[in-house]
Amino acid sequence: MAKQGTGSGLVGLLSADEGSLADQWIDSVVGSLKGRISKAEVGRELHELYGALVEALRAGGTDAQSQEMSETRALLTELSRNRARQGFTPTETAISVLALKRVLEPALNGGSAADVAAYLELGRLLDDLALFTLETYARAREEIISAQAVQLMELSTPVVKLWDGVVAVPLVGTLDSARTQVVMEKLLQALVETGSEQAIIDITGVPAVDTQVAQHLLKTIVAARLMGADCTVSGIRPQIAQTIVALGIEFGDIVTKATLADALKLALTRSGVDLVTRGGDQR
Amino acid sequence: MTAAWAADEEPQTQNIAHNDDVVRARQQVRTLAQRCRLSLVDQTKFITAASELARNTLVYGGGGELRSGLVEREGRRGVAAVFEDSGPGIPDIDLAMTDGWTSGGGLGLGLSGARRLVDDFVLDTEVGRGTTVTIVKWAR
Ligand SMILES: Nc1ncnc2c1ncn2[C@@H]1O[C@H](COP(=O)(O)OP(=O)(O)O)[C@@H](O)[C@H]1O
Ligand SMILES: [Mg+2]
């Protein structure tokens, strides 16, 4: 029954002067966030949290992972996700929990032995909850970063329609498996949507073509062909051409052109467009 | 090593444990190749060879380490990269060096192609111990 005893000791500690404790906690957190969140918002968050914490302690939960703490954890999850999204640092996030420890410190002065024991136990609980907050924060940050990476991937692989029946993908940067998958899907989709039969993949912006990049390119081209499209690779710079040859990569019957303009000219000819130069001009 | 690291600086190391590390490995040797004043073609060849070997270290060696830096031999300057893993090793070197042979789903041109892209290529491997590949490209 000792556990029950401490549990209620914790509740006692927290609800001794409930209103002013919560207010001090809120003030200290608001101060540490330097006005980047309104006091009203922090107040709402922390009041809910305070309520859930007292509720959990009343129900006998003294462990951060316990069933009784699930509401508290849910609130902390929301809090740390919001902080991560708003660009707060890990410290600024964890302080929301840890500040409560500081606010409770006066209970140590002149408190009974039971108060001190209760403070220490609550301190451990708050430490664990702060760690939980940091974990959630880190996870939220990772999710944000990988979502941005996906967005960037889509942003950096536009499929453009150059002419009726001709689409092109200018590739810029490193081609890894994930990105090639996106390129391939977008190209095939664009072929269908625009009813195009000519596709140009321009690699002017790809710094190095190793065997993996080449294999991804070849797969994309085979897939486009299966859909009845002709594929041309353009923008193979001299240093890339020499490297591809030395590596021993064979592009087989895949048509390659030095520049996007050359590839476009070929694609137009193939789709039956007559390129006429008006008299007097060159070419 | 086929040559001494340039006396005035330590080689850099780069862990190879994730896909992103292959990109980092490429960037590391790119910077060195530029500092070594390799021609654009030689830079691209060296970076591409490094890309192949970094990926092999990751995929077949189960991860490892890249050490790279400038090297000197008989007054010539070059750039070197050493890829080391303690993976399964390569049981049949001749087979692994054959154009088009792969034990995975690759093009089978990484090892043989990398050898053609550089000036010095040393493959040291033992089943159960791991694999070390050293490449050097000399400034002309
Ligand atoms: N670091 C390594 N450790 C173990 N095996 C390797 C290593 N590097 C290459 N290999 C073996 O050599 C083969 C050929 O490698 P490579 O020429 O790069 O072709 P690919 O990567 O396309 O398979 C690989 O399939 C693999 O079996
Ligand atoms: Mg390989």
Short mmCIF file of C-alpha atoms and ligand atoms in Angstrom, two decimals:
data_model
loop_
_atom_site.label_atom_id
_atom_site.label_comp_id
_atom_site.label_asym_id
_atom_site.label_seq_id
_atom_site.Cartn_x
_atom_site.Cartn_y
_atom_site.Cartn_z
CA MET A 1 0.00 0.00 0.00
CA ALA A 2 3.06 2.22 0.16
CA LYS A 3 2.63 2.91 -3.51
CA GLN A 4 -0.92 4.09 -3.01
CA GLY A 5 0.46 6.32 -0.28
CA THR A 6 3.01 8.04 -2.46
CA GLY A 7 0.49 8.31 -5.28
CA SER A 8 -1.80 10.36 -3.11
CA GLY A 9 1.22 12.27 -1.80
CA LEU A 10 1.91 13.31 -5.37
CA VAL A 11 -1.66 14.41 -5.85
CA GLY A 12 -1.38 16.35 -2.62
CA LEU A 13 1.77 18.06 -3.81
CA LEU A 14 0.17 19.06 -7.08
CA SER A 15 -3.16 20.15 -5.75
CA ALA A 16 -1.90 21.91 -2.62
CA ASP A 17 -2.24 25.31 -4.22
CA GLU A 18 -3.58 24.24 -7.55
CA GLY A 19 -4.46 27.56 -9.13
CA SER A 20 -1.21 29.33 -8.36
CA LEU A 21 1.00 26.30 -9.20
CA ALA A 22 -0.51 26.00 -12.65
CA ASP A 23 -0.17 29.74 -13.20
CA GLN A 24 3.48 29.76 -12.20
CA TRP A 25 4.09 26.82 -14.51
CA ILE A 26 2.40 28.63 -17.41
CA ASP A 27 4.33 31.85 -16.73
CA SER A 28 7.63 30.04 -16.64
CA VAL A 29 6.92 28.20 -19.91
CA VAL A 30 5.63 31.33 -21.67
CA GLY A 31 8.80 33.12 -20.59
CA SER A 32 11.03 30.40 -22.01
CA LEU A 33 9.23 30.46 -25.36
CA LYS A 34 9.94 34.17 -25.74
CA GLY A 35 6.49 35.14 -26.83
CA ARG A 36 6.41 32.92 -29.88
CA ILE A 37 3.21 31.30 -28.64
CA SER A 38 0.45 33.28 -26.97
CA LYS A 39 -0.01 32.94 -23.25
CA ALA A 40 -3.61 31.93 -23.90
CA GLU A 41 -2.51 28.98 -26.01
CA VAL A 42 0.14 27.81 -23.56
CA GLY A 43 -2.44 28.25 -20.78
CA ARG A 44 -4.93 26.03 -22.57
CA GLU A 45 -2.29 23.35 -23.26
CA LEU A 46 -0.90 23.28 -19.76
CA HIS A 47 -4.22 23.45 -17.95
CA GLU A 48 -5.35 20.39 -19.87
CA LEU A 49 -2.06 18.69 -19.15
CA TYR A 50 -2.21 19.60 -15.48
CA GLY A 51 -5.73 18.20 -15.24
CA ALA A 52 -4.78 14.97 -16.99
CA LEU A 53 -1.71 14.54 -14.80
CA VAL A 54 -3.62 14.99 -11.53
CA GLU A 55 -6.34 12.69 -12.85
CA ALA A 56 -3.77 10.00 -13.70
CA LEU A 57 -2.08 10.29 -10.29
CA ARG A 58 -5.45 10.01 -8.56
CA ALA A 59 -6.08 6.83 -10.51
CA GLY A 60 -2.80 5.47 -9.13
CA GLY A 61 -0.59 5.93 -12.19
CA THR A 62 2.93 6.89 -11.15
CA ASP A 63 4.74 5.50 -14.19
CA ALA A 64 5.00 7.50 -17.44
CA GLN A 65 4.22 4.40 -19.48
CA SER A 66 1.21 3.31 -17.44
CA GLN A 67 -2.33 2.96 -18.71
CA GLU A 68 -3.45 5.77 -16.38
CA MET A 69 -1.03 8.17 -18.08
CA SER A 70 -2.38 7.56 -21.58
CA GLU A 71 -4.34 10.82 -21.67
CA THR A 72 -1.28 12.71 -20.43
CA ARG A 73 0.87 11.09 -23.12
CA ALA A 74 -1.69 11.94 -25.79
CA LEU A 75 -1.62 15.60 -24.74
CA LEU A 76 2.17 15.62 -24.66
CA THR A 77 2.27 14.06 -28.13
CA GLU A 78 0.10 16.85 -29.45
CA LEU A 79 2.20 19.46 -27.66
CA SER A 80 5.52 18.19 -29.00
CA ARG A 81 4.19 17.78 -32.52
CA ASN A 82 3.00 21.37 -32.47
CA ARG A 83 6.34 22.57 -31.15
CA ALA A 84 8.20 20.61 -33.83
CA ARG A 85 5.97 22.02 -36.54
CA GLN A 86 6.39 25.56 -35.25
CA GLY A 87 10.16 25.21 -35.28
CA PHE A 88 10.86 25.21 -31.56
CA THR A 89 14.05 23.56 -30.30
CA PRO A 90 14.10 20.32 -28.29
CA THR A 91 14.95 22.33 -25.16
CA GLU A 92 12.04 24.70 -25.68
CA THR A 93 9.81 21.66 -26.05
CA ALA A 94 11.00 19.67 -23.03
CA ILE A 95 10.90 22.75 -20.81
CA SER A 96 7.11 22.62 -20.96
CA VAL A 97 7.28 19.54 -18.74
CA LEU A 98 10.44 20.25 -16.80
CA ALA A 99 9.35 23.73 -15.73
CA LEU A 100 6.77 22.07 -13.49
CA LYS A 101 9.59 20.54 -11.45
CA ARG A 102 11.08 23.95 -10.77
CA VAL A 103 7.75 25.38 -9.81
CA LEU A 104 7.33 22.60 -7.25
CA GLU A 105 10.78 23.10 -5.72
CA PRO A 106 9.57 25.38 -2.90
CA ALA A 107 7.74 22.32 -1.52
CA LEU A 108 11.20 21.06 -0.56
CA ASN A 109 11.74 23.99 1.80
CA GLY A 110 10.18 23.14 5.09
CA GLY A 111 8.20 20.31 3.57
CA SER A 112 7.76 17.11 5.53
CA ALA A 113 9.83 14.00 4.75
CA ALA A 114 6.78 12.70 2.92
CA ASP A 115 6.65 15.86 0.80
CA VAL A 116 10.29 15.45 -0.17
CA ALA A 117 9.75 11.81 -1.08
CA ALA A 118 6.71 12.79 -3.09
CA TYR A 119 8.68 15.53 -4.86
CA LEU A 120 11.42 13.09 -5.82
CA GLU A 121 8.94 10.60 -7.15
CA LEU A 122 7.08 13.25 -9.10
CA GLY A 123 10.46 14.48 -10.36
CA ARG A 124 11.24 11.07 -11.79
CA LEU A 125 7.83 10.89 -13.41
CA LEU A 126 8.26 14.34 -14.95
CA ASP A 127 11.73 13.39 -16.22
CA ASP A 128 10.24 10.36 -17.94
CA LEU A 129 7.43 12.44 -19.41
CA ALA A 130 9.99 14.99 -20.64
CA LEU A 131 11.93 12.20 -22.34
CA PHE A 132 8.73 10.94 -23.89
CA THR A 133 8.11 14.48 -25.17
CA LEU A 134 11.57 14.61 -26.72
CA GLU A 135 11.09 11.25 -28.40
CA THR A 136 7.81 12.38 -29.91
CA TYR A 137 9.37 15.67 -30.91
CA ALA A 138 12.22 13.87 -32.70
CA ARG A 139 9.81 11.57 -34.46
CA ALA A 140 7.68 14.50 -35.57
CA ARG A 141 10.77 16.27 -36.90
CA GLU A 142 11.78 13.19 -38.87
CA GLU A 143 8.30 12.95 -40.36
CA ILE A 144 8.45 16.60 -41.35
CA ILE A 145 11.86 16.15 -42.95
CA SER A 146 10.91 13.08 -44.92
CA ALA A 147 7.68 14.73 -46.05
CA GLN A 148 9.74 17.66 -47.28
CA ALA A 149 12.10 15.29 -49.06
CA VAL A 150 9.17 13.74 -50.87
CA GLN A 151 7.82 17.16 -51.81
CA LEU A 152 11.22 18.22 -53.02
CA MET A 153 11.48 15.07 -55.06
CA GLU A 154 8.20 15.82 -56.79
CA LEU A 155 9.07 19.47 -57.21
CA SER A 156 12.38 18.73 -58.81
CA THR A 157 11.01 16.34 -61.40
CA PRO A 158 8.53 18.24 -63.49
CA VAL A 159 7.28 16.65 -66.66
CA VAL A 160 6.79 19.35 -69.26
CA LYS A 161 4.88 19.23 -72.49
CA LEU A 162 7.13 20.68 -75.17
CA TRP A 163 4.82 20.24 -78.11
CA ASP A 164 1.71 18.33 -79.02
CA GLY A 165 2.71 14.73 -78.52
CA VAL A 166 6.12 15.49 -76.97
CA VAL A 167 6.84 15.46 -73.23
CA ALA A 168 10.18 15.98 -71.50
CA VAL A 169 11.62 15.40 -68.01
CA PRO A 170 14.65 17.52 -67.18
CA LEU A 171 16.50 15.66 -64.44
CA VAL A 172 18.49 17.72 -61.98
CA GLY A 173 20.64 16.34 -59.17
CA THR A 174 21.13 12.86 -57.85
CA LEU A 175 18.99 10.03 -59.13
CA ASP A 176 18.38 7.51 -56.41
CA SER A 177 15.87 4.66 -56.50
CA ALA A 178 13.10 6.61 -54.83
CA ARG A 179 13.45 9.54 -57.18
CA THR A 180 13.65 7.38 -60.26
CA GLN A 181 10.41 5.75 -59.21
CA VAL A 182 8.78 9.19 -59.05
CA VAL A 183 10.25 10.21 -62.40
CA MET A 184 9.08 7.01 -64.02
CA GLU A 185 5.55 7.29 -62.64
CA LYS A 186 5.21 10.94 -63.60
CA LEU A 187 6.56 10.38 -67.07
CA LEU A 188 4.26 7.44 -67.77
CA GLN A 189 1.30 9.35 -66.39
CA ALA A 190 2.13 12.39 -68.53
CA LEU A 191 2.38 10.19 -71.61
CA VAL A 192 -1.14 8.93 -70.99
CA GLU A 193 -2.64 12.27 -70.02
CA THR A 194 -1.23 14.19 -72.94
CA GLY A 195 -1.57 11.33 -75.40
CA SER A 196 2.10 11.77 -76.27
CA GLU A 197 4.20 9.27 -78.14
CA GLN A 198 7.52 11.04 -77.78
CA ALA A 199 9.38 11.32 -74.48
CA ILE A 200 12.66 13.09 -73.83
CA ILE A 201 14.71 12.52 -70.69
CA ASP A 202 17.23 15.31 -70.30
CA ILE A 203 20.17 14.61 -67.97
CA THR A 204 22.06 17.90 -68.37
CA GLY A 205 21.61 18.49 -64.62
CA VAL A 206 22.74 15.05 -63.45
CA PRO A 207 26.31 15.34 -62.12
CA ALA A 208 27.33 11.70 -62.51
CA VAL A 209 25.84 8.67 -64.21
CA ASP A 210 26.90 5.51 -62.41
CA THR A 211 25.58 2.01 -63.12
CA GLN A 212 22.66 2.46 -60.77
CA VAL A 213 21.52 5.68 -62.43
CA ALA A 214 21.97 4.06 -65.83
CA GLN A 215 19.95 1.05 -64.77
CA HIS A 216 17.15 3.30 -63.51
CA LEU A 217 17.19 5.24 -66.78
CA LEU A 218 17.07 2.05 -68.82
CA LYS A 219 14.11 0.75 -66.81
CA THR A 220 12.22 4.01 -67.29
CA ILE A 221 12.83 3.89 -71.01
CA VAL A 222 11.69 0.27 -71.29
CA ALA A 223 8.50 1.12 -69.40
CA ALA A 224 7.82 4.12 -71.68
CA ARG A 225 8.34 1.93 -74.71
CA LEU A 226 5.89 -0.63 -73.40
CA MET A 227 3.36 2.17 -73.50
CA GLY A 228 4.13 2.81 -77.11
CA ALA A 229 6.33 5.88 -76.65
CA ASP A 230 9.69 6.62 -78.22
CA CYS A 231 12.29 7.74 -75.71
CA THR A 232 15.31 9.95 -76.32
CA VAL A 233 18.00 10.74 -73.75
CA SER A 234 19.48 14.20 -74.15
CA GLY A 235 22.04 16.36 -72.41
CA ILE A 236 24.80 13.79 -72.15
CA ARG A 237 27.83 15.99 -71.55
CA PRO A 238 31.26 14.91 -72.88
CA GLN A 239 32.65 13.89 -69.48
CA ILE A 240 29.53 11.82 -68.78
CA ALA A 241 29.72 10.17 -72.21
CA GLN A 242 33.34 9.14 -71.65
CA THR A 243 32.56 7.82 -68.20
CA ILE A 244 29.61 5.78 -69.45
CA VAL A 245 31.78 4.26 -72.17
CA ALA A 246 34.57 3.39 -69.71
CA LEU A 247 32.10 1.84 -67.30
CA GLY A 248 30.93 -0.39 -70.12
CA ILE A 249 27.27 0.63 -70.00
CA GLU A 250 25.46 -0.07 -73.24
CA PHE A 251 22.48 2.02 -74.17
CA GLY A 252 21.69 -0.40 -76.99
CA ASP A 253 19.31 1.07 -79.52
CA ILE A 254 18.29 3.93 -77.25
CA VAL A 255 18.62 7.20 -79.13
CA THR A 256 20.77 9.81 -77.43
CA LYS A 257 21.25 13.46 -78.37
CA ALA A 258 23.72 16.03 -77.13
CA THR A 259 21.15 18.71 -76.42
CA LEU A 260 17.49 18.99 -75.58
CA ALA A 261 17.02 21.05 -78.75
CA ASP A 262 18.37 18.21 -80.89
CA ALA A 263 16.13 15.74 -79.10
CA LEU A 264 13.09 17.96 -79.64
CA LYS A 265 13.90 18.30 -83.34
CA LEU A 266 14.06 14.52 -83.63
CA ALA A 267 10.84 14.04 -81.68
CA LEU A 268 9.02 16.54 -83.89
CA THR A 269 10.26 14.87 -87.05
CA ARG A 270 9.17 11.51 -85.71
CA SER A 271 5.70 12.78 -84.95
CA GLY A 272 5.40 14.13 -88.46
CA VAL A 273 5.84 17.84 -87.81
CA ASP A 274 7.54 19.64 -90.68
CA LEU A 275 10.22 22.03 -89.53
CA VAL A 276 10.37 24.79 -92.08
CA THR A 277 12.89 27.58 -91.99
CA ARG A 278 11.72 30.82 -93.58
CA GLY A 279 13.80 32.04 -96.46
CA GLY A 280 16.97 33.93 -95.63
CA ASP A 281 17.48 32.54 -92.10
CA GLN A 282 20.15 29.97 -91.45
CA ARG A 283 19.17 26.29 -91.10
CA MET B 1 47.87 1.91 -50.03
CA THR B 2 49.60 2.28 -53.34
CA ALA B 3 51.12 5.60 -52.32
CA ALA B 4 51.68 7.68 -49.21
CA TRP B 5 49.00 10.11 -48.11
CA ALA B 6 50.18 13.64 -48.81
CA ALA B 7 52.33 14.54 -45.83
CA ASP B 8 50.57 17.81 -45.05
CA GLU B 9 47.14 16.43 -44.28
CA GLU B 10 45.21 13.56 -42.78
CA PRO B 11 42.82 11.54 -44.93
CA GLN B 12 39.12 12.20 -44.30
CA THR B 13 36.81 9.43 -43.24
CA GLN B 14 33.16 8.90 -44.06
CA ASN B 15 30.97 6.21 -42.64
CA ILE B 16 28.96 4.29 -45.23
CA ALA B 17 25.82 2.97 -43.59
CA HIS B 18 22.92 4.51 -45.49
CA ASN B 19 21.98 5.50 -49.00
CA ASP B 20 22.64 9.14 -48.14
CA ASP B 21 26.21 8.22 -47.25
CA VAL B 22 26.82 7.22 -50.87
CA VAL B 23 25.93 10.78 -51.86
CA ARG B 24 28.21 12.11 -49.10
CA ALA B 25 31.03 9.86 -50.25
CA ARG B 26 30.61 11.25 -53.75
CA GLN B 27 30.70 14.80 -52.48
CA GLN B 28 33.80 14.12 -50.42
CA VAL B 29 35.77 12.76 -53.37
CA ARG B 30 34.42 15.47 -55.66
CA THR B 31 35.92 18.15 -53.44
CA LEU B 32 39.24 16.31 -53.34
CA ALA B 33 39.31 15.71 -57.09
CA GLN B 34 38.76 19.43 -57.65
CA ARG B 35 41.49 20.35 -55.18
CA CYS B 36 43.82 17.93 -56.94
CA ARG B 37 43.06 19.82 -60.17
CA LEU B 38 42.00 16.76 -62.11
CA SER B 39 40.49 17.54 -65.50
CA LEU B 40 36.70 17.59 -65.65
CA VAL B 41 36.68 14.19 -67.36
CA ASP B 42 39.04 12.67 -64.77
CA GLN B 43 37.00 14.17 -61.93
CA THR B 44 33.83 12.64 -63.29
CA LYS B 45 35.52 9.28 -63.79
CA PHE B 46 36.93 9.23 -60.27
CA ILE B 47 33.63 10.33 -58.68
CA THR B 48 31.73 7.71 -60.63
CA ALA B 49 34.16 4.96 -59.61
CA ALA B 50 33.81 6.08 -55.99
CA SER B 51 30.05 6.01 -56.32
CA GLU B 52 30.18 2.39 -57.53
CA LEU B 53 32.49 1.27 -54.73
CA ALA B 54 30.57 3.14 -52.04
CA ARG B 55 27.39 1.41 -53.12
CA ASN B 56 29.08 -2.00 -53.13
CA THR B 57 30.39 -1.32 -49.62
CA LEU B 58 26.84 -0.51 -48.54
CA VAL B 59 24.93 -3.20 -50.42
CA TYR B 60 27.32 -6.17 -50.41
CA GLY B 61 29.70 -5.29 -47.58
CA GLY B 62 26.86 -4.41 -45.22
CA GLY B 63 28.31 -0.94 -44.68
CA GLY B 64 31.81 0.23 -43.98
CA GLU B 65 34.06 3.21 -44.26
CA LEU B 66 35.62 5.47 -46.86
CA ARG B 67 38.98 7.11 -46.29
CA SER B 68 40.04 9.59 -48.91
CA GLY B 69 42.68 12.21 -49.42
CA LEU B 70 45.41 13.58 -51.62
CA VAL B 71 48.41 11.37 -52.30
CA GLU B 72 51.93 11.86 -53.66
CA ARG B 73 54.29 9.58 -55.51
CA GLU B 74 57.51 10.57 -57.22
CA GLY B 75 56.48 14.19 -57.15
CA ARG B 76 53.07 13.52 -58.67
CA ARG B 77 49.86 14.44 -56.95
CA GLY B 78 46.77 12.30 -56.99
CA VAL B 79 43.56 11.61 -55.18
CA ALA B 80 42.95 8.30 -53.43
CA ALA B 81 39.91 6.63 -51.92
CA VAL B 82 39.90 3.48 -49.79
CA PHE B 83 36.61 1.62 -49.27
CA GLU B 84 36.70 -0.86 -46.46
CA ASP B 85 34.08 -3.21 -45.07
CA SER B 86 34.07 -6.25 -42.85
CA GLY B 87 31.35 -7.99 -44.82
CA PRO B 88 31.30 -11.47 -46.35
CA GLY B 89 34.21 -10.88 -48.75
CA ILE B 90 34.29 -11.94 -52.40
CA PRO B 91 34.74 -15.69 -52.95
CA ASP B 92 35.64 -15.53 -56.65
CA ILE B 93 37.47 -12.34 -57.60
CA ASP B 94 37.72 -13.15 -61.32
CA LEU B 95 34.00 -13.73 -61.50
CA ALA B 96 33.21 -10.55 -59.56
CA MET B 97 35.48 -8.57 -61.90
CA THR B 98 33.72 -9.96 -64.98
CA ASP B 99 31.72 -7.40 -66.95
CA GLY B 100 28.04 -8.02 -66.41
CA TRP B 101 28.31 -10.44 -63.50
CA THR B 102 26.22 -9.60 -60.47
CA SER B 103 25.13 -11.62 -57.46
CA GLY B 104 22.37 -9.08 -56.89
CA GLY B 105 20.20 -7.21 -59.35
CA GLY B 106 22.76 -4.73 -60.64
CA LEU B 107 24.36 -4.28 -64.04
CA GLY B 108 27.50 -6.08 -62.85
CA LEU B 109 29.72 -3.28 -64.10
CA GLY B 110 30.64 -1.56 -60.86
CA LEU B 111 33.91 -3.30 -60.00
CA SER B 112 35.14 -3.89 -63.54
CA GLY B 113 34.00 -0.44 -64.66
CA ALA B 114 35.59 1.29 -61.67
CA ARG B 115 38.90 -0.37 -62.53
CA ARG B 116 38.75 1.11 -66.03
CA LEU B 117 37.86 4.56 -64.68
CA VAL B 118 40.92 5.00 -62.45
CA ASP B 119 44.73 4.73 -62.70
CA ASP B 120 45.39 2.42 -59.72
CA PHE B 121 42.93 -0.19 -58.52
CA VAL B 122 43.69 -2.63 -55.72
CA LEU B 123 41.12 -5.16 -54.54
CA ASP B 124 41.89 -6.95 -51.30
CA THR B 125 39.27 -9.37 -50.11
CA GLU B 126 38.93 -12.49 -48.02
CA VAL B 127 35.84 -14.55 -47.40
CA GLY B 128 34.64 -13.95 -43.86
CA ARG B 129 36.98 -11.01 -43.26
CA GLY B 130 35.78 -8.32 -45.62
CA THR B 131 36.75 -6.29 -48.64
CA THR B 132 39.01 -3.29 -49.18
CA VAL B 133 39.19 -1.51 -52.52
CA THR B 134 41.72 1.27 -53.09
CA ILE B 135 41.55 3.59 -56.09
CA VAL B 136 43.86 6.40 -57.18
CA LYS B 137 43.65 8.91 -60.00
CA TRP B 138 46.80 10.94 -60.77
CA ALA B 139 46.80 14.53 -61.91
CA ARG B 140 48.21 14.88 -65.42
N1 LIG C 1 32.28 -5.02 -50.93
C1 LIG C 1 31.84 -6.21 -51.42
N2 LIG C 1 31.62 -7.26 -50.58
C2 LIG C 1 31.16 -8.43 -51.05
N3 LIG C 1 30.87 -8.66 -52.34
C3 LIG C 1 31.06 -7.67 -53.23
C4 LIG C 1 31.55 -6.39 -52.82
N4 LIG C 1 31.64 -5.61 -53.91
C5 LIG C 1 31.25 -6.36 -54.95
N5 LIG C 1 30.88 -7.60 -54.56
C6 LIG C 1 30.42 -8.70 -55.42
O1 LIG C 1 30.84 -8.44 -56.74
C7 LIG C 1 29.71 -8.43 -57.61
C8 LIG C 1 29.95 -7.47 -58.75
O2 LIG C 1 29.94 -6.14 -58.26
P1 LIG C 1 29.64 -4.96 -59.28
O3 LIG C 1 30.57 -5.12 -60.42
O4 LIG C 1 29.68 -3.69 -58.55
O5 LIG C 1 28.18 -5.27 -59.82
P2 LIG C 1 26.75 -5.06 -59.12
O6 LIG C 1 26.90 -4.07 -58.05
O7 LIG C 1 25.90 -4.58 -60.25
O8 LIG C 1 26.33 -6.41 -58.62
C9 LIG C 1 28.55 -8.10 -56.76
O9 LIG C 1 27.35 -8.58 -57.31
C10 LIG C 1 28.92 -8.79 -55.45
O10 LIG C 1 28.60 -10.18 -55.51
MG MG C 2 28.08 -2.46 -57.80
#
